[in-house]
PDB file of N, CA and C in Angstrom:
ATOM      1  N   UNK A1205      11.114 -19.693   7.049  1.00  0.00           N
ATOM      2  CA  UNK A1205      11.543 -20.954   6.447  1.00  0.00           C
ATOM      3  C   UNK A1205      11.344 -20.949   4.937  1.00  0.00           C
ATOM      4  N   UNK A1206      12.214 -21.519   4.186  1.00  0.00           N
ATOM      5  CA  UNK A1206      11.952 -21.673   2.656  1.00  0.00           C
ATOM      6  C   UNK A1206      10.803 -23.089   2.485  1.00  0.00           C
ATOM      7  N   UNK A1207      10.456 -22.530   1.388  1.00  0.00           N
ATOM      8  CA  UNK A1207       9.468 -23.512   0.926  1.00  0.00           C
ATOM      9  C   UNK A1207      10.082 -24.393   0.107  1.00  0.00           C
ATOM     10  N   UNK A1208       8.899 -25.450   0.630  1.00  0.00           N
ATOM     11  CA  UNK A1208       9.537 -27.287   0.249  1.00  0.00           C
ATOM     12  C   UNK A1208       9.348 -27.407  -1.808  1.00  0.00           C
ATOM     13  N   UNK A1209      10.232 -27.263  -2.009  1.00  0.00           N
ATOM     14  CA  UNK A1209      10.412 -27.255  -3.818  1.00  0.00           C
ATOM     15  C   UNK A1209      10.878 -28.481  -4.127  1.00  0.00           C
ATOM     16  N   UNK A1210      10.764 -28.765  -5.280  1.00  0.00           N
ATOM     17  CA  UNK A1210      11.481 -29.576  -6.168  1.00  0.00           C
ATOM     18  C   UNK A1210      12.842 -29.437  -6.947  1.00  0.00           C
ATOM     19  N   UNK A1211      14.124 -29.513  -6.131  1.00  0.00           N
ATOM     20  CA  UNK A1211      15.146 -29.002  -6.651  1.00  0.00           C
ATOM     21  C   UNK A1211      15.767 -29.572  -7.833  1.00  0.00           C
ATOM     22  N   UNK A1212      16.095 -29.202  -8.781  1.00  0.00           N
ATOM     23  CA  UNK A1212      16.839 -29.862  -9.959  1.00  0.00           C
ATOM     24  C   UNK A1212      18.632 -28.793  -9.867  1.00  0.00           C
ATOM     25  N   UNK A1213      18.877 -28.028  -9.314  1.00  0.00           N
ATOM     26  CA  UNK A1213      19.870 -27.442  -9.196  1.00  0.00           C
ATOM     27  C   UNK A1213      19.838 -25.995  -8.434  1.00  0.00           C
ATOM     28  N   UNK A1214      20.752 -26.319  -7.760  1.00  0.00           N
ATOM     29  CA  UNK A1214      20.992 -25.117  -6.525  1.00  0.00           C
ATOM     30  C   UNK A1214      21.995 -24.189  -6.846  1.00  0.00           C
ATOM     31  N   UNK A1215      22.613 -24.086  -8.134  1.00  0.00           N
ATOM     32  CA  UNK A1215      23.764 -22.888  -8.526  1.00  0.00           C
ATOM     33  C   UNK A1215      23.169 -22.032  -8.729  1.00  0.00           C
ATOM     34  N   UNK A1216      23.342 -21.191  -8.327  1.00  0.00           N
ATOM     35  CA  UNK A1216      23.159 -19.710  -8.272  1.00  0.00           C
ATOM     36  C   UNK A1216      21.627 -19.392  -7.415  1.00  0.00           C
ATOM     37  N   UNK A1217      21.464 -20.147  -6.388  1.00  0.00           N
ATOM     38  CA  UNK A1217      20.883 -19.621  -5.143  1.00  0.00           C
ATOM     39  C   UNK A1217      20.926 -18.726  -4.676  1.00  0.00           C
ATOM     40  N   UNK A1218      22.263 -18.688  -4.030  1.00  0.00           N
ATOM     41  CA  UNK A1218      22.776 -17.829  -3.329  1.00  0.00           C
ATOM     42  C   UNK A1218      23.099 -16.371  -3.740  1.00  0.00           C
ATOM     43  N   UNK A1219      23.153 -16.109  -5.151  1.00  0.00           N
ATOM     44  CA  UNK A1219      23.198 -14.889  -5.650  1.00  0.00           C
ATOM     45  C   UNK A1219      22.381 -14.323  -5.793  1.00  0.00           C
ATOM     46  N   UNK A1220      20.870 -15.293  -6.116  1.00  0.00           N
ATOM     47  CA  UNK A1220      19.732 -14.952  -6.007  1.00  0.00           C
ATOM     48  C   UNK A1220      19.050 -14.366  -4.439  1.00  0.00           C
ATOM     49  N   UNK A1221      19.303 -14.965  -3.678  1.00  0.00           N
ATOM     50  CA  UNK A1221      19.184 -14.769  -2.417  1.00  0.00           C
ATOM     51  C   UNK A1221      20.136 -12.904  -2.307  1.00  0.00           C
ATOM     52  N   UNK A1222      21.204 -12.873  -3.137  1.00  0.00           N
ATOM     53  CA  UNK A1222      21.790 -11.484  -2.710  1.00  0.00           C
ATOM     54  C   UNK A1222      21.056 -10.517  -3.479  1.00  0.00           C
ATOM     55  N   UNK A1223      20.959 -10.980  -4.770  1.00  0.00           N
ATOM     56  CA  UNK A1223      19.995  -9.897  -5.202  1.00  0.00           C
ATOM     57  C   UNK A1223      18.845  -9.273  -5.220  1.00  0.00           C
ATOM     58  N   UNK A1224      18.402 -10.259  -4.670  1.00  0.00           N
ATOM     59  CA  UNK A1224      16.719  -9.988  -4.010  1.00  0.00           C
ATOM     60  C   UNK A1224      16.764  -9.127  -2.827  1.00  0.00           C
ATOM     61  N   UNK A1225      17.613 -10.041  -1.710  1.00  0.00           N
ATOM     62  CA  UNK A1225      17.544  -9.181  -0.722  1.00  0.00           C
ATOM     63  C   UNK A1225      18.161  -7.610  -0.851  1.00  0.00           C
ATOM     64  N   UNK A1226      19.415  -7.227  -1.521  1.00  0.00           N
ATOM     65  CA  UNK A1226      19.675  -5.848  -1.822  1.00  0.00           C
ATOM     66  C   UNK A1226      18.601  -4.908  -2.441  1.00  0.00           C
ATOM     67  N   UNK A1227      18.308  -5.337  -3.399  1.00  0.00           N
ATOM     68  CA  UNK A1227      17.124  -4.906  -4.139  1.00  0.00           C
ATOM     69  C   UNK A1227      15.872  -4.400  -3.049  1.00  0.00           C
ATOM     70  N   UNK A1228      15.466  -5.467  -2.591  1.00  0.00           N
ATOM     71  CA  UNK A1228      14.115  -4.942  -1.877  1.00  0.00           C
ATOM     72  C   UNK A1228      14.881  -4.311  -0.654  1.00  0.00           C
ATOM     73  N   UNK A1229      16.521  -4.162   0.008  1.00  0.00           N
ATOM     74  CA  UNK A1229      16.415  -3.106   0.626  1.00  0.00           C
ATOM     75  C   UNK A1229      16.430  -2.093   0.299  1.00  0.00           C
ATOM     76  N   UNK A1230      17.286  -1.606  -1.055  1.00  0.00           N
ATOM     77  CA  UNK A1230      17.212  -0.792  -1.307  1.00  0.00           C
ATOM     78  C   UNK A1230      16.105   0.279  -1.685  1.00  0.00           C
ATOM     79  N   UNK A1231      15.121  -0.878  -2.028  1.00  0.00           N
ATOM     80  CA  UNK A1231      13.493  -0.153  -1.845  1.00  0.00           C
ATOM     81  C   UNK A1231      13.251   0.351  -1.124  1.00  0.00           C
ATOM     82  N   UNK A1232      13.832  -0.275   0.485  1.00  0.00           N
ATOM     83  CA  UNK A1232      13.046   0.594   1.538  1.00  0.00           C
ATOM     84  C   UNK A1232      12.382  -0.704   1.929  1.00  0.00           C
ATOM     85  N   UNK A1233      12.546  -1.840   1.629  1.00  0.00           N
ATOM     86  CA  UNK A1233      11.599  -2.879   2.156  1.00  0.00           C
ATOM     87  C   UNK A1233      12.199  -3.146   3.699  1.00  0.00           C
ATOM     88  N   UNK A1234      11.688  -3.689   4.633  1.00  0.00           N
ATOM     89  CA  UNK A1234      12.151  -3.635   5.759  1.00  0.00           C
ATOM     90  C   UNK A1234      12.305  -5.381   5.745  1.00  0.00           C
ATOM     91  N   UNK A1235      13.694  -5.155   6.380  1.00  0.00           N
ATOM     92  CA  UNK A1235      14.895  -6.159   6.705  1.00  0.00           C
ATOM     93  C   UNK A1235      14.285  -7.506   6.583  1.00  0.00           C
ATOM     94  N   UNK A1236      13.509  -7.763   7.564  1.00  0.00           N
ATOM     95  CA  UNK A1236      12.977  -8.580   8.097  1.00  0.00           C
ATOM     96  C   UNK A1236      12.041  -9.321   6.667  1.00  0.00           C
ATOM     97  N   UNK A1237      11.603  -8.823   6.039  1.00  0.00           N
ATOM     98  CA  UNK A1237      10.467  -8.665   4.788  1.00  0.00           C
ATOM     99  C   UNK A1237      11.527  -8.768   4.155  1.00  0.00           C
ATOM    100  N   UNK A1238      12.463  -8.427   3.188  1.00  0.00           N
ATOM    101  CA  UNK A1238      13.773  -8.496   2.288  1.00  0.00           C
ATOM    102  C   UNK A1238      14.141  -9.920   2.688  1.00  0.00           C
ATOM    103  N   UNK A1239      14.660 -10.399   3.731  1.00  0.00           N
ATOM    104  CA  UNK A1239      14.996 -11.663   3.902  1.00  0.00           C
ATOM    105  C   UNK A1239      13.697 -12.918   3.913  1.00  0.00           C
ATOM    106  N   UNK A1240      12.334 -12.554   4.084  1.00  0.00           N
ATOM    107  CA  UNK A1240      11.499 -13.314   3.244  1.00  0.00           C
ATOM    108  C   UNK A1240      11.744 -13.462   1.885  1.00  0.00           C
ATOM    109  N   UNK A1241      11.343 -12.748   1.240  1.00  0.00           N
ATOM    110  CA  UNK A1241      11.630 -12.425  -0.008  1.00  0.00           C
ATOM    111  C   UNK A1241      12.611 -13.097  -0.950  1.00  0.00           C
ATOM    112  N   UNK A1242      13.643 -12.721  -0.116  1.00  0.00           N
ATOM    113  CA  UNK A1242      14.787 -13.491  -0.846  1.00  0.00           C
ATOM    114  C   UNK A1242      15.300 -14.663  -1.085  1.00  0.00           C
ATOM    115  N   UNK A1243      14.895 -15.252   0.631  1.00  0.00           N
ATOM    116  CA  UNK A1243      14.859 -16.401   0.929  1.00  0.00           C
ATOM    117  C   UNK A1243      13.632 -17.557  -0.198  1.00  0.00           C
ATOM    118  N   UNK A1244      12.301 -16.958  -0.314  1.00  0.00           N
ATOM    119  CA  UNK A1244      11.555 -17.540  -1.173  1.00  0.00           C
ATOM    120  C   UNK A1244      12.132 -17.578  -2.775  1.00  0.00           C
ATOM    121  N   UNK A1245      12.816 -16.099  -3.301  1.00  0.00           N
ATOM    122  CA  UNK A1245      13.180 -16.574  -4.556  1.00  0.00           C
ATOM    123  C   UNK A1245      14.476 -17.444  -5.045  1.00  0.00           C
ATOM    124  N   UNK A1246      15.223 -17.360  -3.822  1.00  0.00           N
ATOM    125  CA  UNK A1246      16.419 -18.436  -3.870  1.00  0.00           C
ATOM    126  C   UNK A1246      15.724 -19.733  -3.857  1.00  0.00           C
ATOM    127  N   UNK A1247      14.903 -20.338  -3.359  1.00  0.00           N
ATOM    128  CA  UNK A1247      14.208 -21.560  -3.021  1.00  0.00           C
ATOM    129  C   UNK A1247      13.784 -21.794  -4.799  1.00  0.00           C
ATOM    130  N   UNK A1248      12.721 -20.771  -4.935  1.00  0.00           N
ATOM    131  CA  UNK A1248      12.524 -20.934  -5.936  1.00  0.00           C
ATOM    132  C   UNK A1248      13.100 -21.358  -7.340  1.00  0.00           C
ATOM    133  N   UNK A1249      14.316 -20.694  -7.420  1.00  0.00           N
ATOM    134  CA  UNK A1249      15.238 -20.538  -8.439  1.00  0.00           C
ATOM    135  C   UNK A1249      16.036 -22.041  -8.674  1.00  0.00           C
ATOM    136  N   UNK A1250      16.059 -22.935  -7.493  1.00  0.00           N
ATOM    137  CA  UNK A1250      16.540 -23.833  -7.736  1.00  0.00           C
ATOM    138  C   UNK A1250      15.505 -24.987  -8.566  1.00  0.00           C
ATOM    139  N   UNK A1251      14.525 -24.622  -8.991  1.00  0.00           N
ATOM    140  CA  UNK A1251      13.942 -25.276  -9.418  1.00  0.00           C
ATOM    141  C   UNK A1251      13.988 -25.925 -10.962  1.00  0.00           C
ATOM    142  N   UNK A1252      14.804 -24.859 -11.774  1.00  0.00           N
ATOM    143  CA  UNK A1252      15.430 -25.254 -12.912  1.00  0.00           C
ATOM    144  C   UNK A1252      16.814 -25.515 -13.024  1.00  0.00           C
ATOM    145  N   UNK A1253      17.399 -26.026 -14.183  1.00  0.00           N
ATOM    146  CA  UNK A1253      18.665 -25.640 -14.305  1.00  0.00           C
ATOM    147  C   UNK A1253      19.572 -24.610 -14.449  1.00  0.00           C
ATOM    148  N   UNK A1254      20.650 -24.714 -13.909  1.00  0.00           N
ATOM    149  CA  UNK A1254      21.588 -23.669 -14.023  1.00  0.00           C
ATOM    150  C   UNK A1254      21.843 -22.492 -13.239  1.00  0.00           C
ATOM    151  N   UNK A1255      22.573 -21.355 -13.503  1.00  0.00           N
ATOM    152  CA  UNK A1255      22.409 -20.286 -12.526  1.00  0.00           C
ATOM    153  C   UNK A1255      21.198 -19.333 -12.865  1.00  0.00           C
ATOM    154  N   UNK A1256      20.968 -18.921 -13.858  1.00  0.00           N
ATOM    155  CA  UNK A1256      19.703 -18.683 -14.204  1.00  0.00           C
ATOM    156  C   UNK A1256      18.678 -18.932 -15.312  1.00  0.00           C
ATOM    157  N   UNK A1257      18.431 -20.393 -14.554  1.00  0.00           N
ATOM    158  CA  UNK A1257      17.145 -21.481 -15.347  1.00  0.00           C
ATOM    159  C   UNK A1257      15.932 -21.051 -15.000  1.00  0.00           C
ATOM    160  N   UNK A1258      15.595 -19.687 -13.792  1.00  0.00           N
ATOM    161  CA  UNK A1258      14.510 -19.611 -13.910  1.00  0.00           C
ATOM    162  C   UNK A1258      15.034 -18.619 -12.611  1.00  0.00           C
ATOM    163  N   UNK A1259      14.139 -17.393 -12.799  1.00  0.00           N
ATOM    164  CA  UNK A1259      14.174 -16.072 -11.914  1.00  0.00           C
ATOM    165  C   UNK A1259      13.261 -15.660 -11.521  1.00  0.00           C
ATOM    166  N   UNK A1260      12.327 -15.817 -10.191  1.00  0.00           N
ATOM    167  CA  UNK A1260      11.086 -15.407 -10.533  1.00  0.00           C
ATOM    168  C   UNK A1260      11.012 -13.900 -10.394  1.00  0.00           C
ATOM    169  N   UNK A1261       9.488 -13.714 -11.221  1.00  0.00           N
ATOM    170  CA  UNK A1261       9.575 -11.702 -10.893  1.00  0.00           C
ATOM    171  C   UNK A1261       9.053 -11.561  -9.254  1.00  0.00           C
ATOM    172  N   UNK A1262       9.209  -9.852  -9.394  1.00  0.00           N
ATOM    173  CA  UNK A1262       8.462  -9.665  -7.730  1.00  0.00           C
ATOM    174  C   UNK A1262       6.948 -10.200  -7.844  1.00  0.00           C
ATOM    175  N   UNK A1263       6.122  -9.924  -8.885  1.00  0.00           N
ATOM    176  CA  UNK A1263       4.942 -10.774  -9.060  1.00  0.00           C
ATOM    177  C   UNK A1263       4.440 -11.742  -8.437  1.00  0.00           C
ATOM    178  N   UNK A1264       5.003 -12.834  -9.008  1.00  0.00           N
ATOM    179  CA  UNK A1264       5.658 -13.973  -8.832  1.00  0.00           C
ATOM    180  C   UNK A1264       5.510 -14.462  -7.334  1.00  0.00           C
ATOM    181  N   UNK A1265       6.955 -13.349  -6.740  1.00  0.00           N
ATOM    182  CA  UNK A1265       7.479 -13.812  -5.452  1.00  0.00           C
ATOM    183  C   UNK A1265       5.916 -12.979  -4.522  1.00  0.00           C
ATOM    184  N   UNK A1266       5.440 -11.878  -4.537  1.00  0.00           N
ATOM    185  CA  UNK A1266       4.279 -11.814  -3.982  1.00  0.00           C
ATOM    186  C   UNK A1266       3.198 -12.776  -4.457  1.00  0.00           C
ATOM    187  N   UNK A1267       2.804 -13.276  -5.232  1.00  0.00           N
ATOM    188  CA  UNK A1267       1.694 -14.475  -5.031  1.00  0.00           C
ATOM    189  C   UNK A1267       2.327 -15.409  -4.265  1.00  0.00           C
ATOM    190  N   UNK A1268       3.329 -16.046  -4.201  1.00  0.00           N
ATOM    191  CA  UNK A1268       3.604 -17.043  -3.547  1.00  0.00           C
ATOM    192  C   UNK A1268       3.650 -16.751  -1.694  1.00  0.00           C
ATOM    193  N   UNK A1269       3.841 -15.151  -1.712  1.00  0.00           N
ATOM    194  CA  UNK A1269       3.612 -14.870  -0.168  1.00  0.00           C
ATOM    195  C   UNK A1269       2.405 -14.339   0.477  1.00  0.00           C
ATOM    196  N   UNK A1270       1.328 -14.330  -0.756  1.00  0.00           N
ATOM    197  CA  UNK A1270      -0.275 -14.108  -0.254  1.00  0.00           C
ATOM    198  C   UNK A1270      -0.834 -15.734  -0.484  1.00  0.00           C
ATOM    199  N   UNK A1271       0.018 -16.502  -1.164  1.00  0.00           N
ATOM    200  CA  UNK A1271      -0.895 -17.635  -0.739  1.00  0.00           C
ATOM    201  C   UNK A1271      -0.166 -18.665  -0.262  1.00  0.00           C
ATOM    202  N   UNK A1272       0.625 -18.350   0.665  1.00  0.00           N
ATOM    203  CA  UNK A1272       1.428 -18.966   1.921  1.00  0.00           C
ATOM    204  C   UNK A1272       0.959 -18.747   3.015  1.00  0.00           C
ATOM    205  N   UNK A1273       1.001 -19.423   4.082  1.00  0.00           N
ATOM    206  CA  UNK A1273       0.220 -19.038   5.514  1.00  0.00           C
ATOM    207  C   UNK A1273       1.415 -19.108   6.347  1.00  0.00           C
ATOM    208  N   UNK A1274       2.630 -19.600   5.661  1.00  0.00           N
ATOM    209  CA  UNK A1274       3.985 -19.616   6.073  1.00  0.00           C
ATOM    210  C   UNK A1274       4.497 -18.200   6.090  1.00  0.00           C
ATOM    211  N   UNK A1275       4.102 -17.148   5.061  1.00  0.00           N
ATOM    212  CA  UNK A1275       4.948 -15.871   5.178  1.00  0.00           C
ATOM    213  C   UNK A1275       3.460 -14.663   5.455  1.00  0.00           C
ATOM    214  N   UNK A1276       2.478 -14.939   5.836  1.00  0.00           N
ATOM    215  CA  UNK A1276       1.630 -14.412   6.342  1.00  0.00           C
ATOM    216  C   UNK A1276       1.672 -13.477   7.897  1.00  0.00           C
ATOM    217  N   UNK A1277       2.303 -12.587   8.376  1.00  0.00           N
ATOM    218  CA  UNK A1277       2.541 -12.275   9.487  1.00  0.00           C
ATOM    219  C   UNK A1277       2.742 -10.524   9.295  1.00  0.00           C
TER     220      UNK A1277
END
């Protein structure tokens, strides 16, 4: 499930959501884990304006999944 944000604009979600997830497959990240991932930085991203008002890094997107009990598994 995506996490409950504060949306100010949802354009360019969804690209975010593609690039994340390609990216970490192409790592080698496994499927299942890539679509966490992606799913959290699309969530994320809507939090500013525009298509890219705000991108988070992998950094970023790993703190938010060590201190989630939502993507803990």
């Amino acid at each position: 499930p995506a996490p409950s944000v504060e949306v100010k604009d949802s354009t360019g979600a969804g690209d975010v959501f593609a690039g994340v997830f390609c990216a970490a497959w192409l790592c080698e990240v496994a499927p299942e884990r890539a679509a966490v991932c992606a799913t959290l930085a699309a969530s994320l991203s809507t939090r500013a304006l525009g298509a890219v008002g705000y991108l988070p890094t992998a950094a970023e997107l790993e703190a938010w999944l060590q201190e989630s009990s939502i993507y803990s598994q």
